[in-house]
Tab-separated table of C-alpha atoms in Angstrom:
chain	number	residue	atom	x	y	z
A	1	MET	CA	51.688	-26.238	36.727
A	2	ASN	CA	55.370	-26.062	35.814
A	3	VAL	CA	55.868	-25.236	32.137
A	4	LEU	CA	59.129	-25.474	30.212
A	5	LEU	CA	59.398	-23.430	27.031
A	6	VAL	CA	62.039	-24.544	24.530
A	7	LEU	CA	62.824	-21.883	21.942
A	8	ALA	CA	64.816	-22.590	18.766
A	9	HIS	CA	65.251	-19.389	16.793
A	10	PRO	CA	68.457	-17.403	16.210
A	11	GLU	CA	66.731	-14.022	16.493
A	12	ARG	CA	65.111	-13.151	19.809
A	13	HIS	CA	63.276	-10.201	18.179
A	14	SER	CA	61.265	-12.496	15.957
A	15	LEU	CA	57.758	-13.857	15.804
A	16	ASN	CA	59.070	-16.970	17.601
A	17	GLY	CA	60.535	-14.826	20.342
A	18	ALA	CA	57.277	-12.905	20.634
A	19	LEU	CA	55.289	-16.126	20.976
A	20	VAL	CA	57.565	-17.211	23.824
A	21	ASP	CA	56.988	-13.859	25.539
A	22	ILE	CA	53.238	-14.197	25.110
A	23	ALA	CA	53.344	-17.728	26.539
A	24	THR	CA	55.445	-16.637	29.544
A	25	ARG	CA	53.136	-13.746	30.323
A	26	GLU	CA	49.923	-15.668	29.827
A	27	LEU	CA	51.064	-18.758	31.751
A	28	ASN	CA	52.310	-16.635	34.641
A	29	SER	CA	49.019	-14.796	34.773
A	30	LEU	CA	47.283	-18.179	35.028
A	31	GLY	CA	49.448	-18.980	38.037
A	32	HIS	CA	51.866	-21.357	36.285
A	33	ASP	CA	55.634	-21.320	36.761
A	34	VAL	CA	57.698	-20.998	33.606
A	35	GLN	CA	61.263	-21.803	32.663
A	36	LEU	CA	62.781	-21.018	29.255
A	37	SER	CA	65.484	-22.899	27.364
A	38	ASP	CA	66.470	-20.416	24.657
A	39	LEU	CA	68.716	-22.792	22.738
A	40	TYR	CA	70.483	-20.198	20.555
A	41	ARG	CA	71.170	-17.906	23.508
A	42	MET	CA	72.458	-20.867	25.526
A	43	ASP	CA	74.816	-21.590	22.617
A	44	TRP	CA	73.412	-25.119	22.774
A	45	LYS	CA	75.738	-27.802	21.327
A	46	ALA	CA	73.599	-29.284	18.578
A	47	THR	CA	75.532	-32.461	17.761
A	48	VAL	CA	75.828	-35.566	19.881
A	49	ASP	CA	79.342	-37.019	19.793
A	50	GLN	CA	82.106	-38.563	21.890
A	51	ALA	CA	82.408	-35.387	23.976
A	52	ASP	CA	78.916	-36.053	25.325
A	53	PHE	CA	80.234	-39.138	27.115
A	54	PRO	CA	83.567	-38.075	28.721
A	55	HIS	CA	83.819	-41.330	30.718
A	56	GLU	CA	82.848	-43.662	27.865
A	57	THR	CA	85.642	-46.059	26.881
A	58	ALA	CA	83.863	-48.338	24.400
A	59	ASP	CA	85.520	-48.106	20.988
A	60	PRO	CA	83.873	-47.798	18.518
A	61	LEU	CA	81.323	-45.428	20.021
A	62	ASN	CA	77.666	-46.552	20.069
A	63	VAL	CA	75.649	-43.427	20.883
A	64	ALA	CA	72.552	-45.135	22.328
A	65	ALA	CA	74.556	-47.510	24.500
A	66	ALA	CA	76.968	-44.769	25.645
A	67	SER	CA	74.034	-42.510	26.454
A	68	ALA	CA	72.343	-45.231	28.553
A	69	ARG	CA	75.554	-45.927	30.495
A	70	ALA	CA	76.404	-42.255	31.040
A	71	TYR	CA	72.873	-41.483	32.221
A	72	LYS	CA	72.840	-44.387	34.656
A	73	ALA	CA	76.227	-43.451	36.079
A	74	GLY	CA	75.343	-39.736	36.352
A	75	GLN	CA	78.158	-38.939	33.916
A	76	LEU	CA	76.384	-36.909	31.271
A	77	THR	CA	77.662	-33.411	30.629
A	78	ASP	CA	76.398	-30.527	32.767
A	79	ASP	CA	74.426	-28.874	29.967
A	80	VAL	CA	72.496	-32.099	29.304
A	81	LYS	CA	71.938	-32.718	33.022
A	82	ALA	CA	70.518	-29.205	33.403
A	83	GLU	CA	67.983	-29.797	30.643
A	84	GLN	CA	66.995	-33.142	32.112
A	85	GLU	CA	66.477	-31.434	35.460
A	86	LYS	CA	64.129	-28.931	33.790
A	87	LEU	CA	62.186	-31.794	32.204
A	88	ARG	CA	61.832	-33.545	35.592
A	89	TRP	CA	60.480	-30.256	36.972
A	90	ALA	CA	58.091	-29.653	34.107
A	91	ASP	CA	54.457	-30.761	33.939
A	92	ALA	CA	54.212	-29.418	30.397
A	93	VAL	CA	56.678	-28.535	27.648
A	94	ILE	CA	56.069	-26.188	24.708
A	95	PHE	CA	58.473	-26.275	21.792
A	96	GLN	CA	58.598	-22.995	19.894
A	97	PHE	CA	60.295	-23.072	16.481
A	98	PRO	CA	60.080	-22.159	12.814
A	99	LEU	CA	59.491	-24.974	10.293
A	100	TRP	CA	62.777	-25.164	8.377
A	101	TRP	CA	63.019	-27.658	5.540
A	102	PHE	CA	59.784	-29.220	6.743
A	103	SER	CA	61.054	-30.123	10.199
A	104	ALA	CA	62.565	-28.651	13.378
A	105	PRO	CA	65.733	-26.519	13.279
A	106	ALA	CA	68.943	-28.540	13.737
A	107	ILE	CA	69.581	-26.983	17.147
A	108	LEU	CA	66.287	-28.383	18.476
A	109	LYS	CA	66.815	-31.755	16.801
A	110	GLY	CA	70.172	-31.917	18.572
A	111	TRP	CA	68.500	-31.070	21.869
A	112	PHE	CA	66.408	-34.219	21.558
A	113	GLU	CA	69.424	-36.286	20.489
A	114	ARG	CA	71.452	-35.182	23.525
A	115	VAL	CA	68.839	-34.752	26.243
A	116	PHE	CA	66.529	-37.713	25.551
A	117	SER	CA	69.015	-40.322	26.814
A	118	ALA	CA	68.115	-43.982	27.017
A	119	GLY	CA	66.937	-44.543	30.571
A	120	PHE	CA	66.020	-40.891	31.051
A	121	ALA	CA	63.438	-40.376	28.298
A	122	TYR	CA	62.669	-43.890	27.218
A	123	GLY	CA	63.270	-47.379	28.581
A	124	THR	CA	63.425	-50.931	27.401
A	125	GLY	CA	60.055	-52.329	26.434
A	126	LYS	CA	58.317	-48.973	26.852
A	127	SER	CA	57.314	-46.796	23.951
A	128	TYR	CA	54.452	-44.963	22.311
A	129	GLY	CA	52.501	-43.680	25.277
A	130	ASP	CA	54.522	-45.404	27.955
A	131	GLY	CA	57.983	-43.781	28.215
A	132	CYS	CA	59.596	-41.941	31.116
A	133	MET	CA	57.808	-38.675	30.222
A	134	LYS	CA	54.425	-40.206	31.032
A	135	GLY	CA	52.097	-37.781	32.787
A	136	LYS	CA	53.627	-34.700	31.163
A	137	LEU	CA	52.004	-32.604	28.450
A	138	ALA	CA	53.785	-31.496	25.272
A	139	MET	CA	52.838	-29.135	22.492
A	140	LEU	CA	54.591	-27.878	19.372
A	141	SER	CA	54.165	-24.187	18.490
A	142	VAL	CA	55.345	-23.780	14.920
A	143	THR	CA	55.705	-20.800	12.581
A	144	ILE	CA	55.469	-21.679	8.906
A	145	GLY	CA	56.376	-19.561	5.895
A	146	GLY	CA	53.826	-21.108	3.548
A	147	THR	CA	50.077	-20.775	3.491
A	148	GLU	CA	47.481	-22.979	5.149
A	149	HIS	CA	46.609	-24.281	1.663
A	150	ASP	CA	50.194	-25.423	1.070
A	151	TYR	CA	49.976	-27.682	4.128
A	152	SER	CA	46.337	-28.802	3.892
A	153	ALA	CA	45.172	-32.365	3.254
A	154	ARG	CA	45.804	-31.983	-0.490
A	155	GLY	CA	48.412	-29.189	-0.316
A	156	ILE	CA	51.645	-29.420	-2.289
A	157	CYS	CA	53.859	-29.574	0.835
A	158	GLY	CA	51.920	-32.380	2.451
A	159	PRO	CA	49.599	-32.135	5.510
A	160	ILE	CA	51.352	-30.265	8.338
A	161	ASP	CA	50.332	-32.841	10.976
A	162	ASP	CA	52.032	-35.534	8.880
A	163	LEU	CA	55.196	-33.449	8.483
A	164	LEU	CA	55.316	-33.010	12.260
A	165	PHE	CA	54.595	-36.717	12.973
A	166	PRO	CA	58.295	-37.629	13.558
A	167	LEU	CA	58.162	-35.120	16.438
A	168	THR	CA	54.651	-35.500	17.792
A	169	HIS	CA	54.459	-39.301	17.475
A	170	GLY	CA	58.025	-40.528	17.105
A	171	THR	CA	59.636	-38.270	19.726
A	172	LEU	CA	57.011	-36.925	22.138
A	173	PHE	CA	54.361	-39.639	22.237
A	174	TYR	CA	57.095	-42.284	21.974
A	175	THR	CA	58.631	-41.108	25.239
A	176	GLY	CA	55.238	-40.983	26.949
A	177	PHE	CA	54.187	-37.344	26.611
A	178	THR	CA	50.488	-36.564	26.294
A	179	THR	CA	50.873	-34.719	23.005
A	180	LEU	CA	48.490	-31.883	22.236
A	181	PRO	CA	47.531	-30.732	18.741
A	182	SER	CA	50.227	-28.393	17.432
A	183	PHE	CA	49.707	-24.636	17.491
A	184	LEU	CA	50.353	-23.435	13.946
A	185	VAL	CA	51.065	-20.001	12.496
A	186	HIS	CA	50.932	-20.028	8.692
A	187	SER	CA	52.224	-17.273	6.377
A	188	ALA	CA	54.534	-16.316	9.223
A	189	ASP	CA	56.950	-14.241	7.132
A	190	ARG	CA	54.188	-11.953	5.968
A	191	LEU	CA	52.995	-11.633	9.534
A	192	GLU	CA	56.453	-10.699	10.763
A	193	GLU	CA	56.955	-8.092	8.076
A	194	TYR	CA	53.623	-6.290	8.121
A	195	GLY	CA	52.214	-7.109	11.547
A	196	GLU	CA	48.917	-8.060	9.871
A	197	GLY	CA	46.776	-10.366	11.882
A	198	PHE	CA	49.084	-10.259	14.871
A	199	SER	CA	46.462	-9.407	17.458
A	200	GLU	CA	44.220	-12.221	16.194
A	201	LEU	CA	47.223	-14.560	16.468
A	202	VAL	CA	47.848	-13.494	20.074
A	203	GLU	CA	44.221	-14.140	20.940
A	204	ARG	CA	44.295	-17.545	19.287
A	205	TYR	CA	47.477	-18.518	21.144
A	206	ARG	CA	46.112	-17.253	24.488
A	207	GLU	CA	43.078	-19.509	24.068
A	208	ARG	CA	45.318	-22.529	23.508
A	209	LEU	CA	47.489	-21.674	26.530
A	210	TYR	CA	44.421	-21.146	28.666
A	211	ALA	CA	43.117	-24.582	27.658
A	212	LEU	CA	46.477	-26.375	28.040
A	213	GLU	CA	45.183	-28.750	30.694
A	214	THR	CA	41.800	-29.403	29.133
A	215	THR	CA	42.643	-29.764	25.435
A	216	ALA	CA	42.084	-33.250	24.034
A	217	PRO	CA	45.460	-34.729	22.970
A	218	ILE	CA	46.228	-36.127	19.530
A	219	PRO	CA	44.553	-39.553	19.753
A	220	PHE	CA	47.615	-41.673	18.962
A	221	ARG	CA	47.278	-45.396	19.696
A	222	SER	CA	49.520	-46.553	22.521
A	223	ALA	CA	51.836	-49.541	22.112
A	224	ALA	CA	50.063	-51.160	25.062
A	225	SER	CA	46.573	-50.634	23.607
A	226	GLY	CA	46.408	-54.041	22.002
A	227	ASP	CA	45.868	-52.371	18.645
A	228	TYR	CA	49.208	-53.687	17.358
A	229	ALA	CA	50.056	-57.354	16.779
A	230	PRO	CA	52.593	-58.435	19.398
A	231	ARG	CA	55.480	-59.668	17.272
A	232	THR	CA	55.322	-57.480	14.198
A	233	ARG	CA	53.908	-54.372	15.922
A	234	GLU	CA	51.753	-53.819	12.845
A	235	LEU	CA	48.294	-52.363	13.299
A	236	ARG	CA	45.730	-55.154	13.462
A	237	PRO	CA	43.370	-55.190	10.445
A	238	GLY	CA	40.121	-53.271	10.469
A	239	LEU	CA	40.870	-50.795	13.275
A	240	GLU	CA	41.436	-47.733	11.131
A	241	ASP	CA	39.018	-45.189	9.813
A	242	GLN	CA	37.786	-46.076	6.371
A	243	ASN	CA	40.347	-45.054	3.723
A	244	ALA	CA	42.941	-44.058	6.325
A	245	SER	CA	46.547	-44.871	5.329
A	246	GLY	CA	50.042	-43.719	6.214
A	247	PHE	CA	50.365	-41.981	9.544
A	248	ARG	CA	46.566	-41.680	9.907
A	249	LEU	CA	46.413	-45.384	10.783
A	250	HIS	CA	47.921	-44.556	14.154
A	251	LEU	CA	45.097	-42.292	15.237
A	252	LYS	CA	42.322	-43.898	17.267
A	253	THR	CA	38.988	-43.577	15.526
A	254	THR	CA	36.458	-41.578	17.408
A	255	SER	CA	33.550	-43.893	16.662
B	1	MET	CA	79.851	-39.142	-12.978
B	2	ASN	CA	80.855	-36.989	-9.991
B	3	VAL	CA	79.370	-38.300	-6.752
B	4	LEU	CA	79.312	-36.448	-3.451
B	5	LEU	CA	78.893	-38.589	-0.321
B	6	VAL	CA	77.626	-36.768	2.777
B	7	LEU	CA	78.186	-38.759	5.961
B	8	ALA	CA	76.545	-37.885	9.279
B	9	HIS	CA	77.729	-40.293	11.944
B	10	PRO	CA	80.008	-39.577	14.939
B	11	GLU	CA	81.846	-42.887	14.687
B	12	ARG	CA	83.846	-43.571	11.531
B	13	HIS	CA	84.154	-47.257	12.533
B	14	SER	CA	80.444	-47.857	12.223
B	15	LEU	CA	78.025	-49.389	9.789
B	16	ASN	CA	77.477	-45.927	8.338
B	17	GLY	CA	81.205	-45.476	7.863
B	18	ALA	CA	81.434	-48.910	6.250
B	19	LEU	CA	78.651	-48.049	3.823
B	20	VAL	CA	80.527	-44.909	2.766
B	21	ASP	CA	83.644	-46.978	2.204
B	22	ILE	CA	81.672	-49.472	0.111
B	23	ALA	CA	80.161	-46.666	-1.933
B	24	THR	CA	83.551	-45.035	-2.510
B	25	ARG	CA	85.167	-48.281	-3.641
B	26	GLU	CA	82.249	-49.362	-5.791
B	27	LEU	CA	81.723	-46.000	-7.447
B	28	ASN	CA	85.430	-45.646	-8.172
B	29	SER	CA	85.497	-49.087	-9.712
B	30	LEU	CA	82.634	-48.012	-11.969
B	31	GLY	CA	84.761	-45.054	-13.132
B	32	HIS	CA	83.001	-42.356	-11.077
B	33	ASP	CA	84.789	-39.638	-9.124
B	34	VAL	CA	83.904	-39.391	-5.455
B	35	GLN	CA	84.173	-36.674	-2.824
B	36	LEU	CA	83.222	-37.170	0.825
B	37	SER	CA	81.844	-34.642	3.284
B	38	ASP	CA	82.287	-36.401	6.619
B	39	LEU	CA	80.360	-33.873	8.679
B	40	TYR	CA	81.520	-35.005	12.131
B	41	ARG	CA	85.177	-35.171	11.093
B	42	MET	CA	84.847	-31.715	9.493
B	43	ASP	CA	83.494	-30.481	12.842
B	44	TRP	CA	80.590	-29.086	10.802
B	45	LYS	CA	78.818	-26.160	12.466
B	46	ALA	CA	75.256	-27.480	12.737
B	47	THR	CA	73.327	-24.309	13.571
B	48	VAL	CA	72.568	-21.431	11.260
B	49	ASP	CA	72.909	-18.071	13.021
B	50	GLN	CA	74.187	-14.516	12.682
B	51	ALA	CA	77.778	-15.767	12.299
B	52	ASP	CA	76.778	-17.345	8.982
B	53	PHE	CA	76.254	-13.859	7.543
B	54	PRO	CA	79.239	-11.777	8.698
B	55	HIS	CA	78.304	-8.853	6.394
B	56	GLU	CA	74.590	-8.860	7.210
B	57	THR	CA	73.431	-5.654	8.872
B	58	ALA	CA	69.657	-6.141	8.974
B	59	ASP	CA	68.392	-6.173	12.538
B	60	PRO	CA	66.447	-8.257	13.451
B	61	LEU	CA	68.009	-11.104	11.507
B	62	ASN	CA	65.835	-12.864	8.904
B	63	VAL	CA	67.697	-16.067	8.007
B	64	ALA	CA	66.185	-16.663	4.549
B	65	ALA	CA	66.660	-13.057	3.466
B	66	ALA	CA	70.173	-12.841	4.933
B	67	SER	CA	71.097	-16.119	3.232
B	68	ALA	CA	69.830	-14.851	-0.152
B	69	ARG	CA	71.793	-11.598	0.158
B	70	ALA	CA	74.978	-13.287	1.374
B	71	TYR	CA	74.850	-15.871	-1.399
B	72	LYS	CA	74.319	-13.245	-4.085
B	73	ALA	CA	77.166	-11.079	-2.767
B	74	GLY	CA	79.541	-14.050	-2.373
B	75	GLN	CA	79.703	-13.361	1.351
B	76	LEU	CA	78.803	-16.710	2.816
B	77	THR	CA	81.329	-18.325	5.155
B	78	ASP	CA	84.128	-20.441	3.652
B	79	ASP	CA	82.794	-23.745	5.022
B	80	VAL	CA	79.412	-23.164	3.350
B	81	LYS	CA	81.030	-22.020	0.102
B	82	ALA	CA	83.139	-25.192	0.017
B	83	GLU	CA	80.049	-27.402	0.332
B	84	GLN	CA	78.229	-25.408	-2.362
B	85	GLU	CA	81.259	-25.901	-4.632
B	86	LYS	CA	81.054	-29.669	-4.058
B	87	LEU	CA	77.364	-29.593	-4.937
B	88	ARG	CA	78.085	-27.700	-8.158
B	89	TRP	CA	80.646	-30.353	-9.023
B	90	ALA	CA	78.378	-33.274	-8.191
B	91	ASP	CA	76.109	-35.110	-10.599
B	92	ALA	CA	74.783	-37.198	-7.754
B	93	VAL	CA	74.684	-36.925	-3.958
B	94	ILE	CA	74.257	-39.780	-1.511
B	95	PHE	CA	73.377	-38.945	2.098
B	96	GLN	CA	74.513	-41.603	4.565
B	97	PHE	CA	73.074	-41.374	8.047
B	98	PRO	CA	71.381	-43.243	10.914
B	99	LEU	CA	67.681	-42.562	11.549
B	100	TRP	CA	67.667	-40.732	14.891
B	101	TRP	CA	64.307	-39.816	16.371
B	102	PHE	CA	62.686	-40.642	13.043
B	103	SER	CA	64.693	-38.128	10.990
B	104	ALA	CA	68.211	-37.097	10.036
B	105	PRO	CA	70.873	-36.339	12.682
B	106	ALA	CA	71.009	-32.666	13.693
B	107	ILE	CA	74.406	-32.226	12.035
B	108	LEU	CA	72.946	-33.165	8.638
B	109	LYS	CA	69.816	-31.097	9.174
B	110	GLY	CA	72.106	-28.141	9.878
B	111	TRP	CA	74.037	-28.860	6.685
B	112	PHE	CA	70.851	-28.310	4.677
B	113	GLU	CA	69.949	-25.200	6.705
B	114	ARG	CA	73.359	-23.616	6.062
B	115	VAL	CA	74.290	-24.876	2.561
B	116	PHE	CA	70.906	-24.708	0.792
B	117	SER	CA	70.864	-20.914	0.584
B	118	ALA	CA	68.095	-19.066	-1.201
B	119	GLY	CA	69.421	-18.440	-4.715
B	120	PHE	CA	71.866	-21.318	-4.535
B	121	ALA	CA	69.539	-24.295	-3.925
B	122	TYR	CA	66.158	-22.839	-4.669
B	123	GLY	CA	64.814	-19.733	-6.354
B	124	THR	CA	61.719	-17.648	-6.442
B	125	GLY	CA	58.822	-19.363	-8.200
B	126	LYS	CA	60.720	-22.600	-8.595
B	127	SER	CA	60.075	-25.600	-6.399
B	128	TYR	CA	59.232	-29.273	-6.377
B	129	GLY	CA	61.132	-30.582	-9.357
B	130	ASP	CA	62.369	-27.242	-10.611
B	131	GLY	CA	65.015	-25.836	-8.218
B	132	CYS	CA	68.680	-25.053	-8.783
B	133	MET	CA	69.678	-28.717	-8.241
B	134	LYS	CA	67.795	-29.804	-11.368
B	135	GLY	CA	69.658	-32.455	-13.341
B	136	LYS	CA	71.371	-33.905	-10.270
B	137	LEU	CA	70.518	-37.227	-8.635
B	138	ALA	CA	70.081	-37.700	-4.890
B	139	MET	CA	69.620	-40.733	-2.705
B	140	LEU	CA	69.292	-41.284	1.034
B	141	SER	CA	71.101	-44.286	2.503
B	142	VAL	CA	69.703	-44.826	5.988
B	143	THR	CA	70.455	-47.231	8.817
B	144	ILE	CA	67.528	-47.928	11.103
B	145	GLY	CA	67.490	-49.607	14.504
B	146	GLY	CA	64.014	-51.050	14.190
B	147	THR	CA	62.757	-53.898	12.070
B	148	GLU	CA	61.228	-53.736	8.620
B	149	HIS	CA	57.837	-54.533	10.258
B	150	ASP	CA	58.092	-51.473	12.514
B	151	TYR	CA	58.349	-49.238	9.459
B	152	SER	CA	55.975	-51.073	7.083
B	153	ALA	CA	52.693	-49.702	5.753
B	154	ARG	CA	50.917	-50.644	9.026
B	155	GLY	CA	53.968	-50.660	11.313
B	156	ILE	CA	53.859	-48.866	14.647
B	157	CYS	CA	56.521	-46.290	13.674
B	158	GLY	CA	54.792	-45.300	10.423
B	159	PRO	CA	55.936	-46.112	6.888
B	160	ILE	CA	59.609	-45.303	6.431
B	161	ASP	CA	59.067	-43.513	3.121
B	162	ASP	CA	56.598	-41.191	4.860
B	163	LEU	CA	59.033	-40.511	7.715
B	164	LEU	CA	61.709	-39.566	5.123
B	165	PHE	CA	59.262	-37.413	3.055
B	166	PRO	CA	60.449	-34.087	4.576
B	167	LEU	CA	63.886	-34.949	3.174
B	168	THR	CA	63.074	-36.742	-0.072
B	169	HIS	CA	60.193	-34.469	-1.121
B	170	GLY	CA	60.513	-31.294	0.949
B	171	THR	CA	64.285	-30.868	0.712
B	172	LEU	CA	65.666	-32.825	-2.247
B	173	PHE	CA	62.806	-32.868	-4.780
B	174	TYR	CA	61.888	-29.310	-3.726
B	175	THR	CA	65.299	-28.052	-4.811
B	176	GLY	CA	65.095	-29.956	-8.085
B	177	PHE	CA	66.968	-33.175	-7.377
B	178	THR	CA	65.891	-36.324	-9.165
B	179	THR	CA	65.318	-38.273	-5.958
B	180	LEU	CA	65.892	-42.019	-5.999
B	181	PRO	CA	64.155	-44.474	-3.669
B	182	SER	CA	66.037	-44.548	-0.360
B	183	PHE	CA	68.445	-47.358	0.423
B	184	LEU	CA	67.383	-48.767	3.771
B	185	VAL	CA	69.128	-50.968	6.301
B	186	HIS	CA	66.745	-52.186	8.987
B	187	SER	CA	67.753	-53.829	12.295
B	188	ALA	CA	71.042	-52.022	11.921
B	189	ASP	CA	72.143	-52.325	15.549
B	190	ARG	CA	71.976	-56.092	15.445
B	191	LEU	CA	73.902	-56.026	12.188
B	192	GLU	CA	76.641	-53.895	13.694
B	193	GLU	CA	77.015	-56.086	16.741
B	194	TYR	CA	76.977	-59.519	15.225
B	195	GLY	CA	77.925	-58.920	11.617
B	196	GLU	CA	75.008	-61.126	10.542
B	197	GLY	CA	73.759	-60.471	7.055
B	198	PHE	CA	76.532	-58.018	6.322
B	199	SER	CA	77.680	-59.622	3.059
B	200	GLU	CA	74.097	-59.698	1.775
B	201	LEU	CA	73.827	-56.010	2.672
B	202	VAL	CA	76.998	-55.179	0.762
B	203	GLU	CA	75.670	-57.024	-2.296
B	204	ARG	CA	72.326	-55.222	-2.053
B	205	TYR	CA	74.045	-51.827	-1.788
B	206	ARG	CA	76.416	-52.595	-4.669
B	207	GLU	CA	73.428	-53.318	-6.890
B	208	ARG	CA	71.860	-49.969	-6.024
B	209	LEU	CA	75.138	-48.135	-6.674
B	210	TYR	CA	75.616	-49.949	-9.950
B	211	ALA	CA	72.102	-48.884	-11.019
B	212	LEU	CA	72.429	-45.276	-9.826
B	213	GLU	CA	71.914	-43.807	-13.288
B	214	THR	CA	69.163	-46.201	-14.383
B	215	THR	CA	66.995	-46.477	-11.252
B	216	ALA	CA	63.507	-44.993	-11.610
B	217	PRO	CA	63.184	-42.007	-9.231
B	218	ILE	CA	60.429	-41.587	-6.663
B	219	PRO	CA	57.542	-40.450	-8.883
B	220	PHE	CA	56.804	-37.134	-7.091
B	221	ARG	CA	54.544	-34.735	-8.947
B	222	SER	CA	56.330	-31.563	-10.003
B	223	ALA	CA	54.915	-28.138	-9.197
B	224	ALA	CA	54.909	-27.405	-12.927
B	225	SER	CA	53.026	-30.597	-13.833
B	226	GLY	CA	49.638	-28.937	-13.778
B	227	ASP	CA	48.521	-31.434	-11.131
B	228	TYR	CA	48.144	-28.640	-8.561
B	229	ALA	CA	45.597	-25.824	-8.746
B	230	PRO	CA	47.442	-22.574	-9.445
B	231	ARG	CA	46.441	-20.403	-6.496
B	232	THR	CA	45.990	-22.881	-3.682
B	233	ARG	CA	48.637	-25.374	-4.834
B	234	GLU	CA	46.279	-28.151	-3.734
B	235	LEU	CA	46.213	-31.382	-5.734
B	236	ARG	CA	43.400	-31.269	-8.239
B	237	PRO	CA	40.611	-33.778	-7.492
B	238	GLY	CA	40.658	-37.279	-8.909
B	239	LEU	CA	44.372	-37.526	-9.760
B	240	GLU	CA	45.419	-39.790	-6.945
B	241	ASP	CA	45.411	-43.550	-6.657
B	242	GLN	CA	42.233	-44.836	-5.155
B	243	ASN	CA	42.293	-44.534	-1.332
B	244	ALA	CA	45.603	-42.636	-1.352
B	245	SER	CA	45.868	-39.933	1.306
B	246	GLY	CA	48.539	-37.970	3.133
B	247	PHE	CA	51.922	-37.925	1.392
B	248	ARG	CA	50.831	-40.600	-1.074
B	249	LEU	CA	48.771	-38.033	-2.934
B	250	HIS	CA	51.991	-36.508	-4.240
B	251	LEU	CA	53.101	-39.621	-6.051
B	252	LYS	CA	52.128	-39.858	-9.720
B	253	THR	CA	49.983	-42.917	-10.357
B	254	THR	CA	51.518	-45.460	-12.687
B	255	SER	CA	48.317	-46.178	-14.549
């Protein structure tokens, strides 16, 4: 398998950097090929703007439309084209980042804004399970300062899977990725400082990497499943688990 | 009142730009003072990295710790200091942005990462209703490509208030802001292209701006409310609305 690792952390000598090293080593030993996009080291341009579309003449600028035109005409910038080429190559993508302000670092957010062009990552009439990334695996690997309690079902920060939903569902599943449950490292600051629990963490991550191709994905409902009413795209009544609400509605029940 | 507007859109001649103009005009006519941080026009550096802490010597870099030290020593960069000064001045902050990939544009995410230093925006042992921004109002004003159905309680994208929770709860309420319900513009692309419904939109926004000081905030539970168990910070049993789950647990019931 070809695996792309996308790293978003300013310090290479960090827990996030170590997790990327572990993934590279482990995946190689399993016979997979690995490429790394280390966004900070690449000095990745985080903001999408007019400079992304050097041939675009429409004024005022409409980012989505400009992105679609530039992609179709092969006129995106070289840095974006290189990332799209890596995505074409990849069978699986792992995103490695620290949870900052309850979401991905800006540099990674900007990677999605610039690389996931209309026409390249998603197309008209296709979404939620049926985008251009169909057939590829994706997984988030996230380090989190707070405790597991903080991010549990009743934790003060909100459930971690719900906080990551704009990425797992809105970005990855939307564009067609088979999205695996996120790999989570809680109390990451303590771990970095004292090294406590690090070997257990390595073992836990190795198990996830080993099972990359056999892990059951997050059971999001696809747009084409028939679970949503055609015009409103609202979930049809009665399909959800009892008492489910919010983002949980969009998980297929196992029964 | 002093109102800071933070705009995150690459095209000034856009619906987002127009909403900032409306806010400026309306707030001025109500006697408020307004400042604008137009992040794209300021060429705002979106990524937090070593360059943010020119005097920091710790190796490897720990962003939160470096940020706390640099803030305390008055050694943050001038662009960050200028934004912090605007926040000190402000009684209210309105964030104007398009929903991109179900969250804020990278340039705005990076504004929070760089400006909300430890010690400036939040402090040890204070969070969720009790940070350094206490006493200030905040509101998101968000343009959204999809329809209201898409983002309704059962809509395929997930409820919009849940998608914005990492910002409203995790970023604004966390640092102490009194966080008002978000101002939402759905089907924004259609609106931009055809101008349909624009005057109704202006009227709806004017009403929200007029009521800025009297609008009931989102009823998030504060960390100090006693609603959370002390050690685990999990919501105590039985406090939530019947059938509430996920992020809804963190809203005070009205009964």
